[in-house]
Amino acid sequence: MVSLAATFGRGAMTNHWRDIRHADLILVNGANPAEAHPVGFRWLMRAKLDRGAKIIHADPRFTRTSAVADTYVRIRTGTDVAYFGGLINYVLTNRLHHDDYVRWATNAGFVVKDGYAFQDGMFNGYDREQGVYNTKLWAYETDDEGHARIDLDHPRSVLNLLRAHYQRYDPDTVARITGIPREQFLQVARQVGEMGRPDKVMTIVYAVGLTHHTTGVQLIRSGAILQLLLGNMGRPGGGMNAERGHANIQGNTDHAISWDILPGYLRIPAPRQKDIKAYLDESASIKQHPRAVNFFGENYRRYLVSLLKAWYGDAATKDNEFAFHYLPKPAANASWISIFDQALRGKMQGIMLSGMTATSIGPDSNQVLQALSNLKWLCVMDPFATTSSEFWQAPGMDPAKIQTEVFMLPATHWIEKDGSFTNSGRWVQWKDQVLPPEGEARHDHWILSELFLRVRDLYEAQGGKFPDPVLKMALPYANPRKPELDEIAQEINGRDLRTGKRLATFVDLNDDGTTSAGDWIYTGHYPEEGNLAKRRDGVQDPARNDPSGMGFYPNWAWSWPANRRVLYNRASADENGRPWDPSRPGIAWENGTWVGDVPDYPPTTGPGPDAPLPFIMTGEGVGRLFSNAVADGPFPEHYEPIESPIANPLHPEVSATPAAFRYDERAGRPNRFGTVADYPYVATSYRLTEHEHYVTQNVEHLVQLQPEAFVEVPAALAREKGIETGDRVRVSSRRGKLEVRAVVTNRLGPLDVDGRTVYQIGIPIHWGFVGINTGQHWLANALTPFVGDASARTPEYKAFLVNIEKI
Amino acid sequence: MDVSRRQFLSIGSAGVLGGSALGFDLTESVRIKQRLRIEGATLSHSLCPYCAVGCSLIAHTKKAANGKTELLHIEGDPDSPVNEGTLCPKGATSLQLAVSRRRVPHPLYRAPGAAEWKQVSWEFALDRLARNIKASRDATFVAQDADGNVVNRCEGVAFAGGAAFSSEEGYLATKLMRGLGLVHLEQQARV
């Protein structure tokens, strides 16, 4: 999560599920936890029932989360920057921010370099040719030692720039953009404003309703800025709580199945970085305050070298830069849409999909089908047939014309193997192998190991392009063709290579090749005494297992990093180490030691005015209200979705973000965006309770509960169009269509946006041309646009234009 | 004993109810079914495979007479500080994901232009795929870019996976794919 890393130094849910019960106010945006995370939702309900917390749900659709919320706010999809921006403005205008916290724990007083500008929707430093900003221009004024100049009253202090930036987000403007009535917005703002008091705490809960936008990173960052102003980061019951949508997205992000990172959020090297030093110069954060710990920046080299030792073993030596040049260096973005863009350009030869189906996931499924048709070969590893394994015989495809060689390899289910899942709250929990593999099914990692070793055999026999990283990769497993997940967990944890002993903490990792660790943030989960992810001291004995009474349960599984349950928890106590709210302590300095959670701070370092600052992962030592780690602006700004019914009321000439990546345009392919003239309605997609993306197409009970594809149509629009529940309708975008049944509903209603009525249509994802109900071949992502967020290149699944007709 | 609609569905799908249910003693069948589930079963700990709340599961298995391990039942683990024994509709039906007649039974191969799958051996599939990977790697490998930088990347092969991988599998996948020089590497987090 680019947004959180840009703001706090790490990109993960800051608190954990059980912790949400400590909140006084819960803002839910871009999420429907009651239906998408029903069991996690119990902790929101516990907050409400046990301590009278209020839930405010801002969502385009009145969902089951809205039904139990104290306030439901109907918001136009993709306009949360304006909503949070309005709240930021309200808090600053009425001086409701947590002043001590803001001065101590944020970069409010840092002075921004002269030249920073924001005018008519554009920040300074835009390169029109490339369509990108030079983010380096968004920097602080520095002294001779490279430390930032600090002066809260300076006209270019972050706080003053923030104030000026958000002044435009007055309640009327918020209403004009979001469709939230002015009075209702003010009612929300008054409640949020109270959360800046030290004895109050608010949490923000969000999911893909914020991330899946062309401005997704900024939508989340605006919530993070609000949380910093209110002093709610690091505190039990506070934080930015991202709900991950699949069992182990968090674990597989931590271990970097992602084009841009290496395990532990180390950046993938860039071509110009000729050696480790050059890599570190551009990757590791730089200390910008004399009291910043700059923990990540200071230790980056240790983590990289230890990773290279884990991957290349004896082949990684001081003399060869620890095999740094074995790491591939991408020329350009290589994320999800880029993969299929490359295939459309004829540059991608083969794709391996393991538990992922390209076709349904989209965006722009029809274009993805074309991309798969362009491949030489495709390998699908999955327990079930998927819309990717079967793409060549999808409705409308002519197999005779498709030259792609396709392999379908039966893989095992989660229950047929052990290993750990990391949940949204960063809890690393180990599972048993419950069943042996079914029939001929094989574990994905055994398939991949076997393929790798067969490729290695071919290089040994035939030679080929740069075989070294293939031949020299360290695979120190009892059977490298069938490695045990326990062996790999130990490798991830890391060892002292001089003694062979597993390490108990990442503090012991070295940069001279004497230690190895596959992922430094997991160092300590599997020390010499055993696999701590297996620990099960849970709620059967709260007195013993939860001594703080705060629900940390430190001996239930293990939480990265260092078994810490709440990130940035140093900020839960004031400068002197006293909890802001003694009834809800995170950590406290007592008798020369931090008690409570595992401190996110040097454990033996005391508090005080000369002590290190609280956010140890940033070079500044504080949370960033202003950040240059975001591609489309140091402050979030409201931009319209790439397809929008209106021009941006703030700056109509720069309506959508100028930094969004428009793949088709860049590749010289025809534009596939529609306009409001042809596609007058806003559509948003989402998941239903019974659905887990696409795999649940194969589960009988769940198919019984949600047997057929449908779209939700607002009642007023349905009346206009003569549509009744059960009628078949055609929903079309510039890219494709669905022909499914309509469900007429008041869950979606008309919005008054910028003086006109805007309707939103709801499109559940799930159905395709495989699964139990094979008659349901409509792909929701046939409708969604091929465009990526400026920073993360996340596709836009949540706001696009469609037309609807009764068939 | 009352039989809820949910239990009724469960009984129906398990085949206890049979085709003509009228007059059948449901109460007794539920009692017998539940007793049988518990008797002699092995208890293991698992986790829900769906959303990332991370609910703990207790799975009951039993060795059948033919030596096969049968998955009898899955329920929420009451000790977990996350779910305290509860499960949602997806978690509660996770047994149907684990044990399914819809699984792909053996490797399949679809030749260019073919209209049908062909059943193949693992040996055939792995051998041919390894050759494809090497050929594509060699054909699209860039050791040095136009500026003379050492980049050692394979541009023409992509890997995406991992939403239901164990973390350790995911780590190994990253390691192996980077080892091959892949730059196009992706999973569910972004989409």
Coordinates of C-alpha atoms in Angstrom, one line a residue, chain A residues 1-2 5 9-12 244 249-270 279 283 296 300 304 307 311 327-330 332-335 518-522 560 791-792, chain B residues 170-171 173-175 177-179 182-187 189-190:
Chain A
M1 CA 0.0 0.0 0.0
V2 CA 1.8 2.9 -1.4
A5 CA 4.1 3.7 3.2
G9 CA 6.9 4.3 6.4
R10 CA 5.1 0.9 6.1
G11 CA 2.2 -0.2 4.0
A12 CA 0.0 -2.4 6.1
R244 CA -7.4 -7.3 2.7
I249 CA -2.7 -11.1 0.3
Q250 CA -0.8 -9.6 3.1
G251 CA 1.7 -12.5 3.4
N252 CA 2.3 -12.6 -0.3
T253 CA 2.8 -8.9 -0.4
D254 CA 5.2 -9.0 2.5
H255 CA 7.2 -11.7 0.5
A256 CA 6.9 -9.5 -2.6
I257 CA 5.0 -11.3 -5.3
S258 CA 4.9 -7.8 -6.8
W259 CA 6.9 -6.3 -9.6
D260 CA 8.3 -3.4 -7.6
I261 CA 9.5 -4.8 -4.4
L262 CA 11.7 -7.5 -2.8
P263 CA 10.7 -9.3 0.4
G264 CA 10.3 -7.0 3.3
Y265 CA 9.4 -4.0 1.1
L266 CA 12.9 -3.4 -0.2
R267 CA 12.6 -1.8 -3.6
I268 CA 13.5 -3.7 -6.8
P269 CA 16.7 -2.1 -8.2
A270 CA 16.5 0.2 -11.1
Y279 CA 20.8 1.4 -5.0
S283 CA 16.0 3.5 -2.0
F296 CA 14.5 1.4 7.8
Y300 CA 18.4 -1.2 4.5
L304 CA 19.3 -6.5 1.3
L307 CA 18.2 -11.4 1.5
W311 CA 18.8 -16.4 -2.3
L327 CA 18.5 -9.3 -9.4
P328 CA 16.5 -8.3 -12.5
K329 CA 16.1 -4.6 -13.0
P330 CA 12.9 -3.6 -14.8
A332 CA 9.3 0.2 -16.7
N333 CA 6.3 -0.6 -14.6
A334 CA 5.5 -4.3 -14.8
S335 CA 2.4 -4.5 -12.7
G518 CA 14.5 -14.2 3.4
D519 CA 12.4 -11.4 4.7
W520 CA 13.6 -9.2 7.5
I521 CA 10.2 -8.2 8.8
Y522 CA 9.6 -11.9 9.6
W560 CA 5.1 -8.8 12.2
S791 CA 1.4 5.7 -8.1
A792 CA 0.4 2.1 -7.8
Chain B
G170 CA 4.7 -17.2 -2.0
Y171 CA 8.3 -16.5 -0.8
A173 CA 7.7 -18.3 -5.9
T174 CA 9.2 -14.8 -5.6
K175 CA 12.7 -16.2 -5.2
M177 CA 10.8 -16.2 -10.5
R178 CA 13.3 -13.5 -9.7
G179 CA 16.0 -16.2 -10.1
L182 CA 11.3 -12.1 -14.3
V183 CA 10.2 -8.5 -13.9
H184 CA 6.5 -9.1 -14.5
L185 CA 5.5 -10.4 -11.1
E186 CA 2.1 -9.8 -9.6
Q187 CA -0.6 -11.1 -7.2
A189 CA -3.0 -7.1 -3.9
R190 CA -3.4 -4.7 -6.7

